[in-house]
Amino acid sequence: MSLPLSGSLIAGTQSLFGIKMQLQFGRATLTTVFSEQKSETSTIRVDGGAQTTNFEIYADDYEANKHYFLAQYFYDNYDMALSNMPIINSNIIITNLEVWVTNRSGVTQNVRNVLAFQDLGEQLSNVHNTTNVYAGSLNTPYPDNRNNSLGPEILVTDFPNIRSVSQITSQLNGTGYEQAVDYEKIENAKKLSSSEYSFDSRLGFISLNQALNSDEVLAVSFQYTINGIPYQVGELSTDVASPDALILKLLKSTTVDINLPMWRLLMKNVYALGAYQVNKEDFDLQILYQDDDSGTPLPFIPEEGLSGELLIQTLNLDNLNQNLDPGANGVFDFIPNLTIKTSNGRVYLPSREPFGDYLRTKFNEAGLNNDLADQYVFDALYDSTKTAASQVAELNKFILRGQYKSSSGADIPLNAMSIPQGSVTVSMGGTPLEENVHYTVDYNLGRVKIIDEGILSSGQQIDVSLENNSGYTWMTKRYLGLHADYKFNDDLILGATILNLSENSQTPKINMGDEPISNTIWGINGSYKTEAPIITKIIDKLPLIQTKEKSNIILTGEFAQFIPGHPKTINVDETGTAYIDDFENSQSPIDIRNSQSWSLASTPQDPDLFPEAFETNNLSYGYNRALLSWYTINSDLQRKTAYSPSHLSDEDREAPYVREISINEIFPDKDIPHGQPLRLRTFDLAFYPEERGPYNFDVEGIPGTSSGINSDGELIDPESRWGGVFRQIQTNDFESANIEFLEFWMMDPFLENTISAGGDFYINLGNVSEDILKDSRKSYENGLPIDGSEENIDTTAWGRVPSVQALVAAFNSGADARSLQDVGIDGMNDEMEREFIATEAGEIVSYLDRIQNEYGLTSDAYLNANDDPAADNYHFFYGDDYDAQQKGILERYKKYNGLEGNSPTGDEAISSYTQLPDIEDINNDFTLSEAESYFQYNISMRPQDLDQVGENYITSIIENAGPNSDTRWIQFKVPVRSFDKKIGSIPDFRSIRFMRMYLRGFQEPVF
């Protein structure tokens, strides 16, 4: 539709989509239009059958975690091998390669257990663990299994059970090999197919199609020849039968440590152009230096001795002419599969540290001193992380700039999805083309396919215009127009127009430059026309002129006023507001309140607090675990509804640690959008230091470790007991994600007990063991047999564990399967637990017999333990038994985190905690992580330490909060880099895989 206007001050509009109405009232006509646009219009231009794109990439923006050297030898010789391109100076030919990674996708085909060593195949001069790795039968600079004692033949002799994945840790523990540093074990590692990576058989590096996460492992094995002589690093999958672990070369571990030799294996000289099928034609790449003195990027180093040649020549990227014959021509040497991979647009610079060590060499060759070189050489790019290097602004001045033309062929990607039907138009050389005749459109996937081959072969420019309706647009545009004309007669017409163009954003906070408008323009116009015969007569009197038409006088006039404005949604006061920097929204919080994402924690390996943590396959490992419950209270317990237990009173529901919390109680000035719940979802912890936690079989106590239990079954010396939970951290590279604080609000835990002595709250960030029942065996409920037999079952100090590996995380089907599998991570139901004797831990009688011997059959300790020997039974927060006992809200959550019976089926499924089996694999990578290396933070939870802002990580306190003005809220903000203690060899914050929280030092319950 359109709104044509006759005036010149107010322009009409064409090609609108909306509603148009035309009315006439006698001599008056009225035209109105309304149009709304929620999509964005964009145009894609394809020139000569290809799209031309400019690019600009800074040196620090290399493609990380995708490209790796296969061994230190290839790192050491990369520059030399490419010193005389296009000839590759290497006599190595890799003939076979297998690549293994952490099995995040859960595939079940082509998986194996693997054990990967960092120093495997390296000659002794490149070995990291010089204390334990000794010379092998071969001493060659080339990588080979025989170079050192980590070769499979020697390794299996030194460690006979090393191929059993369940015994790897126990075999290497205490021998000087550190997990995540010297080695990694991966259960059910995924073997990548040849389509998921590429490799250079002469230069010895691989390029993955998909970048690895910071906590994922990469390992390889390969065979190669030198002048026909074969060599091998690691084991191929055909060398060793499953389920024995393959011994591989480790290229990347779960921990990113720039001080390890592995860091050198990560290639930092590969840059992604974001293109596919790149053409040599019209390709241009220059390397520039951002010069502060001139203020412009220069294609050379502005120093005498180097300013005479282009940077692409300095960095060995221009030595050939267009025919690849020797001779620089000022153009990037476009050598497919060497300097550029045309299929995916990756540029490979021919030196491992082009802006570092290689550039320094060029300064030295030019006779320039190191002090001057230090002003240019970007060493931080290679000896620190990508994120850290980007902060060195004074050296991050090298730029890869140019353009490329990538072939589109018949298919033209539109870079959008869910495109409105009919919104795509295609033209060739300005001539519109017809859909389904010259081209077709896939509106869902966002692709145009040219079906007329004559158009492709013509080489003419093709323009594609479209509306991108991606499902979310932050700005909605509306156009409203009204035009009226009053026709007094055929000669006199008066008109009036008013137009409004407005934009409405989804958020009231707008950045400067993105302000929405609400502009109005109005005006009036008129025209008068009449015949003027007198003018005709006057002209006719002129010599040689004789008129044939009547003369007319036409008078037009118009007036218009433009009124700029903005929508009221961005008003802070009476005027619109745009933000230079919205500091409030500059934070990107990661919400970790979901209670079901947390699991029962393994014992922290802090020798000062937990001497028992270093025991393996020993019940003392869990002797100090007390009861900790974690949950989010169901709203039906906080409100009086049809589902609420009848005995709960308003006073019960309004108790401080169970009542419903309003958002405005903590954030009184927060604007809550319409329809958003007012209830603040909280993550609640309840710690009972005198009550036995799951899998705590302490009875008599051990001097220096635990104090035992009393006749009531309560833990003696509750201050020495602890309770904890842990979870996976999915955003685990804190450095690149710029995670700086742990921040939380906590209700004062001493509102009802102001004289409590309190205790300590600890947070661990880093590598945390998933071996909750420490025995180096991964327990998973769905691995237990469903026929009641003991087939494929092993016994540890804790109970029963499957001897086969899990390929899926799901229970078996069958009538009795759930009751036989949903028994907790000890692999035993209550009946089995009553009779079980932990012979693996040196016990000669059962846990119940130990209590009977100590306190008798009639003691509360025995009776309570007999009901639930492992203290791992689950109970939903509802239940007739709870109602009969008139249990309060807190009591209802004491067994809510139990593991045995927490996945009922049928009619009881509604009361389940989860429908997935409990597995000692919190991050779902199919591997039992046993490493303990983390940063520790200690927050005092003593009443006297919770009063002062600025102390004990406290940043704010709200007094007199809540409906009765009797609640106190405390905000904690813990800088992650201000840790109190470092456990293990964790180097930094680039791989924070887990978070563990635990309470210790309390004499009485705390909520």
PDB file of C-alpha atoms in Angstrom, residues 573-674:
ATOM      1  CA  ASP A 573      11.836  12.068  34.446  1.00  0.00           C
ATOM      2  CA  GLU A 574      10.014  14.250  31.931  1.00  0.00           C
ATOM      3  CA  THR A 575      12.711  13.810  29.336  1.00  0.00           C
ATOM      4  CA  GLY A 576      14.048  10.773  27.524  1.00  0.00           C
ATOM      5  CA  THR A 577      17.215   9.175  28.784  1.00  0.00           C
ATOM      6  CA  ALA A 578      19.954   7.318  26.938  1.00  0.00           C
ATOM      7  CA  TYR A 579      22.793   5.622  28.731  1.00  0.00           C
ATOM      8  CA  ILE A 580      26.470   6.130  27.952  1.00  0.00           C
ATOM      9  CA  ASP A 581      27.198   3.001  29.965  1.00  0.00           C
ATOM     10  CA  ASP A 582      24.605   1.023  31.870  1.00  0.00           C
ATOM     11  CA  PHE A 583      26.752  -0.232  34.720  1.00  0.00           C
ATOM     12  CA  GLU A 584      23.846  -2.060  36.327  1.00  0.00           C
ATOM     13  CA  ASN A 585      23.303  -4.213  33.257  1.00  0.00           C
ATOM     14  CA  SER A 586      27.003  -4.611  32.557  1.00  0.00           C
ATOM     15  CA  GLN A 587      27.017  -7.582  34.922  1.00  0.00           C
ATOM     16  CA  SER A 588      26.180 -10.979  33.490  1.00  0.00           C
ATOM     17  CA  PRO A 589      25.157 -13.126  36.463  1.00  0.00           C
ATOM     18  CA  ILE A 590      25.340 -16.911  36.360  1.00  0.00           C
ATOM     19  CA  ASP A 591      22.486 -18.258  38.460  1.00  0.00           C
ATOM     20  CA  ILE A 592      23.488 -21.319  40.486  1.00  0.00           C
ATOM     21  CA  ARG A 593      20.448 -21.479  42.783  1.00  0.00           C
ATOM     22  CA  ASN A 594      18.807 -24.522  41.202  1.00  0.00           C
ATOM     23  CA  SER A 595      18.899 -27.037  44.065  1.00  0.00           C
ATOM     24  CA  GLN A 596      18.753 -30.064  41.764  1.00  0.00           C
ATOM     25  CA  SER A 597      22.000 -29.023  40.095  1.00  0.00           C
ATOM     26  CA  TRP A 598      23.796 -29.657  43.398  1.00  0.00           C
ATOM     27  CA  SER A 599      24.881 -33.067  44.655  1.00  0.00           C
ATOM     28  CA  LEU A 600      26.328 -34.617  47.778  1.00  0.00           C
ATOM     29  CA  ALA A 601      29.967 -33.515  47.975  1.00  0.00           C
ATOM     30  CA  SER A 602      33.127 -35.555  48.185  1.00  0.00           C
ATOM     31  CA  THR A 603      35.389 -34.899  51.164  1.00  0.00           C
ATOM     32  CA  PRO A 604      37.656 -31.895  50.511  1.00  0.00           C
ATOM     33  CA  GLN A 605      41.354 -32.748  50.374  1.00  0.00           C
ATOM     34  CA  ASP A 606      42.453 -30.045  52.786  1.00  0.00           C
ATOM     35  CA  PRO A 607      45.048 -31.702  55.040  1.00  0.00           C
ATOM     36  CA  ASP A 608      44.496 -29.127  57.786  1.00  0.00           C
ATOM     37  CA  LEU A 609      40.772 -29.906  58.095  1.00  0.00           C
ATOM     38  CA  PHE A 610      40.260 -33.386  56.664  1.00  0.00           C
ATOM     39  CA  PRO A 611      43.053 -35.891  57.303  1.00  0.00           C
ATOM     40  CA  GLU A 612      40.633 -38.651  56.314  1.00  0.00           C
ATOM     41  CA  ALA A 613      40.282 -37.227  52.789  1.00  0.00           C
ATOM     42  CA  PHE A 614      43.418 -39.013  51.628  1.00  0.00           C
ATOM     43  CA  GLU A 615      42.081 -42.473  52.470  1.00  0.00           C
ATOM     44  CA  THR A 616      40.929 -44.612  49.538  1.00  0.00           C
ATOM     45  CA  ASN A 617      38.463 -47.498  49.785  1.00  0.00           C
ATOM     46  CA  ASN A 618      38.223 -46.831  53.529  1.00  0.00           C
ATOM     47  CA  LEU A 619      35.068 -46.049  55.508  1.00  0.00           C
ATOM     48  CA  SER A 620      36.901 -43.410  57.560  1.00  0.00           C
ATOM     49  CA  TYR A 621      36.758 -41.180  54.469  1.00  0.00           C
ATOM     50  CA  GLY A 622      33.124 -40.395  55.351  1.00  0.00           C
ATOM     51  CA  TYR A 623      33.330 -40.505  59.157  1.00  0.00           C
ATOM     52  CA  ASN A 624      32.856 -36.764  59.627  1.00  0.00           C
ATOM     53  CA  ARG A 625      30.048 -36.196  57.137  1.00  0.00           C
ATOM     54  CA  ALA A 626      27.030 -34.703  58.921  1.00  0.00           C
ATOM     55  CA  LEU A 627      23.549 -34.119  57.567  1.00  0.00           C
ATOM     56  CA  LEU A 628      23.156 -31.223  55.145  1.00  0.00           C
ATOM     57  CA  SER A 629      19.885 -30.638  53.316  1.00  0.00           C
ATOM     58  CA  TRP A 630      19.544 -28.386  50.281  1.00  0.00           C
ATOM     59  CA  TYR A 631      16.283 -27.467  48.622  1.00  0.00           C
ATOM     60  CA  THR A 632      13.879 -24.786  47.447  1.00  0.00           C
ATOM     61  CA  ILE A 633      10.724 -24.855  49.553  1.00  0.00           C
ATOM     62  CA  ASN A 634       7.560 -25.725  47.687  1.00  0.00           C
ATOM     63  CA  SER A 635       5.096 -22.825  47.600  1.00  0.00           C
ATOM     64  CA  ASP A 636       2.252 -25.063  48.802  1.00  0.00           C
ATOM     65  CA  LEU A 637       4.074 -25.367  52.122  1.00  0.00           C
ATOM     66  CA  GLN A 638       4.511 -21.602  52.341  1.00  0.00           C
ATOM     67  CA  ARG A 639       0.902 -20.790  51.518  1.00  0.00           C
ATOM     68  CA  LYS A 640      -2.379 -22.204  52.681  1.00  0.00           C
ATOM     69  CA  THR A 641      -3.653 -24.195  49.710  1.00  0.00           C
ATOM     70  CA  ALA A 642      -5.610 -27.370  49.102  1.00  0.00           C
ATOM     71  CA  TYR A 643      -2.299 -29.275  49.128  1.00  0.00           C
ATOM     72  CA  SER A 644      -0.955 -27.832  52.372  1.00  0.00           C
ATOM     73  CA  PRO A 645      -0.712 -30.153  55.385  1.00  0.00           C
ATOM     74  CA  SER A 646      -3.659 -29.301  57.625  1.00  0.00           C
ATOM     75  CA  HIS A 647      -1.628 -29.069  60.822  1.00  0.00           C
ATOM     76  CA  LEU A 648       0.618 -26.298  59.536  1.00  0.00           C
ATOM     77  CA  SER A 649      -0.440 -22.976  61.039  1.00  0.00           C
ATOM     78  CA  ASP A 650       0.149 -19.451  59.751  1.00  0.00           C
ATOM     79  CA  GLU A 651       2.838 -19.147  62.397  1.00  0.00           C
ATOM     80  CA  ASP A 652       4.572 -22.229  60.996  1.00  0.00           C
ATOM     81  CA  ARG A 653       4.468 -20.856  57.484  1.00  0.00           C
ATOM     82  CA  GLU A 654       5.705 -17.405  58.533  1.00  0.00           C
ATOM     83  CA  ALA A 655       8.787 -18.666  60.382  1.00  0.00           C
ATOM     84  CA  PRO A 656      11.835 -16.816  59.052  1.00  0.00           C
ATOM     85  CA  TYR A 657      13.657 -19.746  57.454  1.00  0.00           C
ATOM     86  CA  VAL A 658      10.660 -21.233  55.662  1.00  0.00           C
ATOM     87  CA  ARG A 659       8.458 -18.288  54.755  1.00  0.00           C
ATOM     88  CA  GLU A 660       7.955 -16.917  51.285  1.00  0.00           C
ATOM     89  CA  ILE A 661      10.366 -14.133  50.326  1.00  0.00           C
ATOM     90  CA  SER A 662       9.254 -11.199  48.215  1.00  0.00           C
ATOM     91  CA  ILE A 663      11.626  -9.712  45.637  1.00  0.00           C
ATOM     92  CA  ASN A 664      11.028  -6.238  47.051  1.00  0.00           C
ATOM     93  CA  GLU A 665      12.142  -7.386  50.485  1.00  0.00           C
ATOM     94  CA  ILE A 666      15.751  -7.384  49.255  1.00  0.00           C
ATOM     95  CA  PHE A 667      15.387  -5.152  46.215  1.00  0.00           C
ATOM     96  CA  PRO A 668      12.831  -2.542  47.266  1.00  0.00           C
ATOM     97  CA  ASP A 669      13.454  -0.251  44.268  1.00  0.00           C
ATOM     98  CA  LYS A 670      13.303  -2.935  41.618  1.00  0.00           C
ATOM     99  CA  ASP A 671      10.622  -2.536  38.990  1.00  0.00           C
ATOM    100  CA  ILE A 672       8.922  -5.880  38.499  1.00  0.00           C
ATOM    101  CA  PRO A 673       7.472  -6.328  34.989  1.00  0.00           C
ATOM    102  CA  HIS A 674       3.816  -7.135  34.733  1.00  0.00           C
TER     103      HIS A 674
END
